[in-house]
Amino acid sequence: MKEKNNLLVSFGHKVQEYREQLGISQEKLAERADVHRTYIGTVERGETNITLLNMYKLANALNIDIKQLL
């Protein structure tokens, strides 16, 4: 279970790093990815087990290849 949590936290930190590199807020990222703004916070904190579809949405919203988040 701890390994799963570490993976989610690591993924979330990558999302946050790329978002900050773009200089956009969580709200703006959510808008670009067509997800709820609170969802971005839960992803960045590693609190949610993100789906493949939402990974793809976030990668597109961040203008990166999905591989960069994994």
PDB file of N, CA, C and O in Angstrom, residues 16-53:
ATOM      1  N   GLN A  16       2.489  18.900 -10.682  1.00  0.00           N
ATOM      2  CA  GLN A  16       2.686  20.225 -10.096  1.00  0.00           C
ATOM      3  C   GLN A  16       3.906  20.924 -10.706  1.00  0.00           C
ATOM      4  O   GLN A  16       3.841  22.112 -11.015  1.00  0.00           O
ATOM      5  N   GLU A  17       4.998  20.207 -10.872  1.00  0.00           N
ATOM      6  CA  GLU A  17       6.209  20.798 -11.458  1.00  0.00           C
ATOM      7  C   GLU A  17       5.953  21.322 -12.859  1.00  0.00           C
ATOM      8  O   GLU A  17       6.335  22.447 -13.180  1.00  0.00           O
ATOM      9  N   TYR A  18       5.320  20.516 -13.699  1.00  0.00           N
ATOM     10  CA  TYR A  18       5.027  20.953 -15.073  1.00  0.00           C
ATOM     11  C   TYR A  18       4.044  22.127 -15.076  1.00  0.00           C
ATOM     12  O   TYR A  18       4.175  23.046 -15.885  1.00  0.00           O
ATOM     13  N   ARG A  19       3.057  22.086 -14.187  1.00  0.00           N
ATOM     14  CA  ARG A  19       2.093  23.191 -14.098  1.00  0.00           C
ATOM     15  C   ARG A  19       2.802  24.485 -13.717  1.00  0.00           C
ATOM     16  O   ARG A  19       2.584  25.539 -14.322  1.00  0.00           O
ATOM     17  N   GLU A  20       3.680  24.402 -12.727  1.00  0.00           N
ATOM     18  CA  GLU A  20       4.402  25.588 -12.280  1.00  0.00           C
ATOM     19  C   GLU A  20       5.361  26.103 -13.352  1.00  0.00           C
ATOM     20  O   GLU A  20       5.550  27.310 -13.482  1.00  0.00           O
ATOM     21  N   GLN A  21       5.949  25.188 -14.132  1.00  0.00           N
ATOM     22  CA  GLN A  21       6.814  25.608 -15.236  1.00  0.00           C
ATOM     23  C   GLN A  21       6.039  26.426 -16.262  1.00  0.00           C
ATOM     24  O   GLN A  21       6.584  27.355 -16.860  1.00  0.00           O
ATOM     25  N   LEU A  22       4.767  26.067 -16.450  1.00  0.00           N
ATOM     26  CA  LEU A  22       3.914  26.824 -17.367  1.00  0.00           C
ATOM     27  C   LEU A  22       3.418  28.123 -16.744  1.00  0.00           C
ATOM     28  O   LEU A  22       2.902  28.986 -17.453  1.00  0.00           O
ATOM     29  N   GLY A  23       3.547  28.229 -15.434  1.00  0.00           N
ATOM     30  CA  GLY A  23       3.097  29.428 -14.737  1.00  0.00           C
ATOM     31  C   GLY A  23       1.584  29.556 -14.682  1.00  0.00           C
ATOM     32  O   GLY A  23       1.051  30.671 -14.729  1.00  0.00           O
ATOM     33  N   ILE A  24       0.899  28.415 -14.572  1.00  0.00           N
ATOM     34  CA  ILE A  24      -0.560  28.452 -14.503  1.00  0.00           C
ATOM     35  C   ILE A  24      -1.040  27.922 -13.153  1.00  0.00           C
ATOM     36  O   ILE A  24      -0.354  27.147 -12.495  1.00  0.00           O
ATOM     37  N   SER A  25      -2.211  28.344 -12.770  1.00  0.00           N
ATOM     38  CA  SER A  25      -2.806  27.917 -11.511  1.00  0.00           C
ATOM     39  C   SER A  25      -3.440  26.536 -11.659  1.00  0.00           C
ATOM     40  O   SER A  25      -3.648  26.035 -12.777  1.00  0.00           O
ATOM     41  N   GLN A  26      -3.766  25.945 -10.517  1.00  0.00           N
ATOM     42  CA  GLN A  26      -4.492  24.676 -10.538  1.00  0.00           C
ATOM     43  C   GLN A  26      -5.824  24.860 -11.252  1.00  0.00           C
ATOM     44  O   GLN A  26      -6.257  23.998 -12.014  1.00  0.00           O
ATOM     45  N   GLU A  27      -6.452  25.985 -11.024  1.00  0.00           N
ATOM     46  CA  GLU A  27      -7.742  26.268 -11.652  1.00  0.00           C
ATOM     47  C   GLU A  27      -7.605  26.335 -13.176  1.00  0.00           C
ATOM     48  O   GLU A  27      -8.428  25.774 -13.906  1.00  0.00           O
ATOM     49  N   LYS A  28      -6.567  26.976 -13.662  1.00  0.00           N
ATOM     50  CA  LYS A  28      -6.348  27.086 -15.105  1.00  0.00           C
ATOM     51  C   LYS A  28      -6.045  25.714 -15.707  1.00  0.00           C
ATOM     52  O   LYS A  28      -6.544  25.379 -16.782  1.00  0.00           O
ATOM     53  N   LEU A  29      -5.240  24.913 -15.016  1.00  0.00           N
ATOM     54  CA  LEU A  29      -4.948  23.567 -15.493  1.00  0.00           C
ATOM     55  C   LEU A  29      -6.231  22.743 -15.564  1.00  0.00           C
ATOM     56  O   LEU A  29      -6.470  22.034 -16.540  1.00  0.00           O
ATOM     57  N   ALA A  30      -7.059  22.851 -14.550  1.00  0.00           N
ATOM     58  CA  ALA A  30      -8.329  22.121 -14.529  1.00  0.00           C
ATOM     59  C   ALA A  30      -9.200  22.526 -15.715  1.00  0.00           C
ATOM     60  O   ALA A  30      -9.798  21.675 -16.377  1.00  0.00           O
ATOM     61  N   GLU A  31      -9.232  23.799 -15.992  1.00  0.00           N
ATOM     62  CA  GLU A  31     -10.008  24.299 -17.132  1.00  0.00           C
ATOM     63  C   GLU A  31      -9.471  23.727 -18.445  1.00  0.00           C
ATOM     64  O   GLU A  31     -10.236  23.255 -19.286  1.00  0.00           O
ATOM     65  N   ARG A  32      -8.157  23.748 -18.592  1.00  0.00           N
ATOM     66  CA  ARG A  32      -7.532  23.240 -19.819  1.00  0.00           C
ATOM     67  C   ARG A  32      -7.717  21.738 -19.983  1.00  0.00           C
ATOM     68  O   ARG A  32      -7.804  21.241 -21.098  1.00  0.00           O
ATOM     69  N   ALA A  33      -7.782  21.004 -18.853  1.00  0.00           N
ATOM     70  CA  ALA A  33      -7.924  19.545 -18.887  1.00  0.00           C
ATOM     71  C   ALA A  33      -9.383  19.094 -18.812  1.00  0.00           C
ATOM     72  O   ALA A  33      -9.662  17.900 -18.894  1.00  0.00           O
ATOM     73  N   ASP A  34     -10.286  20.040 -18.627  1.00  0.00           N
ATOM     74  CA  ASP A  34     -11.713  19.738 -18.504  1.00  0.00           C
ATOM     75  C   ASP A  34     -11.994  18.802 -17.329  1.00  0.00           C
ATOM     76  O   ASP A  34     -12.665  17.778 -17.458  1.00  0.00           O
ATOM     77  N   VAL A  35     -11.421  19.161 -16.175  1.00  0.00           N
ATOM     78  CA  VAL A  35     -11.705  18.460 -14.921  1.00  0.00           C
ATOM     79  C   VAL A  35     -12.038  19.516 -13.870  1.00  0.00           C
ATOM     80  O   VAL A  35     -11.790  20.706 -14.067  1.00  0.00           O
ATOM     81  N   HIS A  36     -12.582  19.095 -12.745  1.00  0.00           N
ATOM     82  CA  HIS A  36     -12.932  20.035 -11.682  1.00  0.00           C
ATOM     83  C   HIS A  36     -11.665  20.578 -11.025  1.00  0.00           C
ATOM     84  O   HIS A  36     -10.680  19.856 -10.870  1.00  0.00           O
ATOM     85  N   ARG A  37     -11.698  21.826 -10.619  1.00  0.00           N
ATOM     86  CA  ARG A  37     -10.493  22.472 -10.070  1.00  0.00           C
ATOM     87  C   ARG A  37      -9.986  21.792  -8.802  1.00  0.00           C
ATOM     88  O   ARG A  37      -8.774  21.716  -8.588  1.00  0.00           O
ATOM     89  N   THR A  38     -10.866  21.251  -7.988  1.00  0.00           N
ATOM     90  CA  THR A  38     -10.409  20.585  -6.769  1.00  0.00           C
ATOM     91  C   THR A  38      -9.715  19.256  -7.079  1.00  0.00           C
ATOM     92  O   THR A  38      -8.908  18.778  -6.281  1.00  0.00           O
ATOM     93  N   TYR A  39     -10.029  18.684  -8.224  1.00  0.00           N
ATOM     94  CA  TYR A  39      -9.403  17.420  -8.631  1.00  0.00           C
ATOM     95  C   TYR A  39      -7.902  17.588  -8.803  1.00  0.00           C
ATOM     96  O   TYR A  39      -7.127  16.705  -8.426  1.00  0.00           O
ATOM     97  N   ILE A  40      -7.474  18.716  -9.344  1.00  0.00           N
ATOM     98  CA  ILE A  40      -6.044  18.963  -9.563  1.00  0.00           C
ATOM     99  C   ILE A  40      -5.295  18.915  -8.238  1.00  0.00           C
ATOM    100  O   ILE A  40      -4.228  18.312  -8.134  1.00  0.00           O
ATOM    101  N   GLY A  41      -5.845  19.520  -7.218  1.00  0.00           N
ATOM    102  CA  GLY A  41      -5.215  19.498  -5.895  1.00  0.00           C
ATOM    103  C   GLY A  41      -5.084  18.092  -5.343  1.00  0.00           C
ATOM    104  O   GLY A  41      -4.045  17.727  -4.790  1.00  0.00           O
ATOM    105  N   THR A  42      -6.121  17.280  -5.522  1.00  0.00           N
ATOM    106  CA  THR A  42      -6.052  15.914  -5.008  1.00  0.00           C
ATOM    107  C   THR A  42      -5.023  15.089  -5.776  1.00  0.00           C
ATOM    108  O   THR A  42      -4.344  14.254  -5.191  1.00  0.00           O
ATOM    109  N   VAL A  43      -4.893  15.355  -7.070  1.00  0.00           N
ATOM    110  CA  VAL A  43      -3.878  14.658  -7.870  1.00  0.00           C
ATOM    111  C   VAL A  43      -2.487  15.091  -7.425  1.00  0.00           C
ATOM    112  O   VAL A  43      -1.609  14.264  -7.188  1.00  0.00           O
ATOM    113  N   GLU A  44      -2.277  16.394  -7.295  1.00  0.00           N
ATOM    114  CA  GLU A  44      -0.954  16.908  -6.929  1.00  0.00           C
ATOM    115  C   GLU A  44      -0.514  16.452  -5.544  1.00  0.00           C
ATOM    116  O   GLU A  44       0.669  16.298  -5.288  1.00  0.00           O
ATOM    117  N   ARG A  45      -1.449  16.225  -4.649  1.00  0.00           N
ATOM    118  CA  ARG A  45      -1.122  15.739  -3.304  1.00  0.00           C
ATOM    119  C   ARG A  45      -1.059  14.220  -3.236  1.00  0.00           C
ATOM    120  O   ARG A  45      -0.763  13.651  -2.190  1.00  0.00           O
ATOM    121  N   GLY A  46      -1.360  13.540  -4.330  1.00  0.00           N
ATOM    122  CA  GLY A  46      -1.319  12.078  -4.357  1.00  0.00           C
ATOM    123  C   GLY A  46      -2.469  11.438  -3.618  1.00  0.00           C
ATOM    124  O   GLY A  46      -2.353  10.315  -3.130  1.00  0.00           O
ATOM    125  N   GLU A  47      -3.584  12.124  -3.549  1.00  0.00           N
ATOM    126  CA  GLU A  47      -4.733  11.632  -2.793  1.00  0.00           C
ATOM    127  C   GLU A  47      -5.721  10.831  -3.636  1.00  0.00           C
ATOM    128  O   GLU A  47      -6.655  10.248  -3.086  1.00  0.00           O
ATOM    129  N   THR A  48      -5.523  10.828  -4.934  1.00  0.00           N
ATOM    130  CA  THR A  48      -6.468  10.126  -5.803  1.00  0.00           C
ATOM    131  C   THR A  48      -5.723   9.229  -6.781  1.00  0.00           C
ATOM    132  O   THR A  48      -4.625   9.566  -7.225  1.00  0.00           O
ATOM    133  N   ASN A  49      -6.312   8.093  -7.072  1.00  0.00           N
ATOM    134  CA  ASN A  49      -5.748   7.165  -8.040  1.00  0.00           C
ATOM    135  C   ASN A  49      -6.285   7.569  -9.411  1.00  0.00           C
ATOM    136  O   ASN A  49      -7.388   7.200  -9.798  1.00  0.00           O
ATOM    137  N   ILE A  50      -5.499   8.328 -10.127  1.00  0.00           N
ATOM    138  CA  ILE A  50      -5.917   8.932 -11.384  1.00  0.00           C
ATOM    139  C   ILE A  50      -6.119   7.881 -12.470  1.00  0.00           C
ATOM    140  O   ILE A  50      -5.384   6.900 -12.539  1.00  0.00           O
ATOM    141  N   THR A  51      -7.107   8.106 -13.321  1.00  0.00           N
ATOM    142  CA  THR A  51      -7.371   7.191 -14.428  1.00  0.00           C
ATOM    143  C   THR A  51      -6.460   7.507 -15.607  1.00  0.00           C
ATOM    144  O   THR A  51      -5.921   8.611 -15.719  1.00  0.00           O
ATOM    145  N   LEU A  52      -6.329   6.559 -16.477  1.00  0.00           N
ATOM    146  CA  LEU A  52      -5.530   6.746 -17.682  1.00  0.00           C
ATOM    147  C   LEU A  52      -6.082   7.900 -18.521  1.00  0.00           C
ATOM    148  O   LEU A  52      -5.325   8.728 -19.036  1.00  0.00           O
ATOM    149  N   LEU A  53      -7.383   7.987 -18.638  1.00  0.00           N
ATOM    150  CA  LEU A  53      -8.007   9.067 -19.401  1.00  0.00           C
ATOM    151  C   LEU A  53      -7.642  10.427 -18.816  1.00  0.00           C
ATOM    152  O   LEU A  53      -7.289  11.355 -19.545  1.00  0.00           O
TER     153      LEU A  53
END
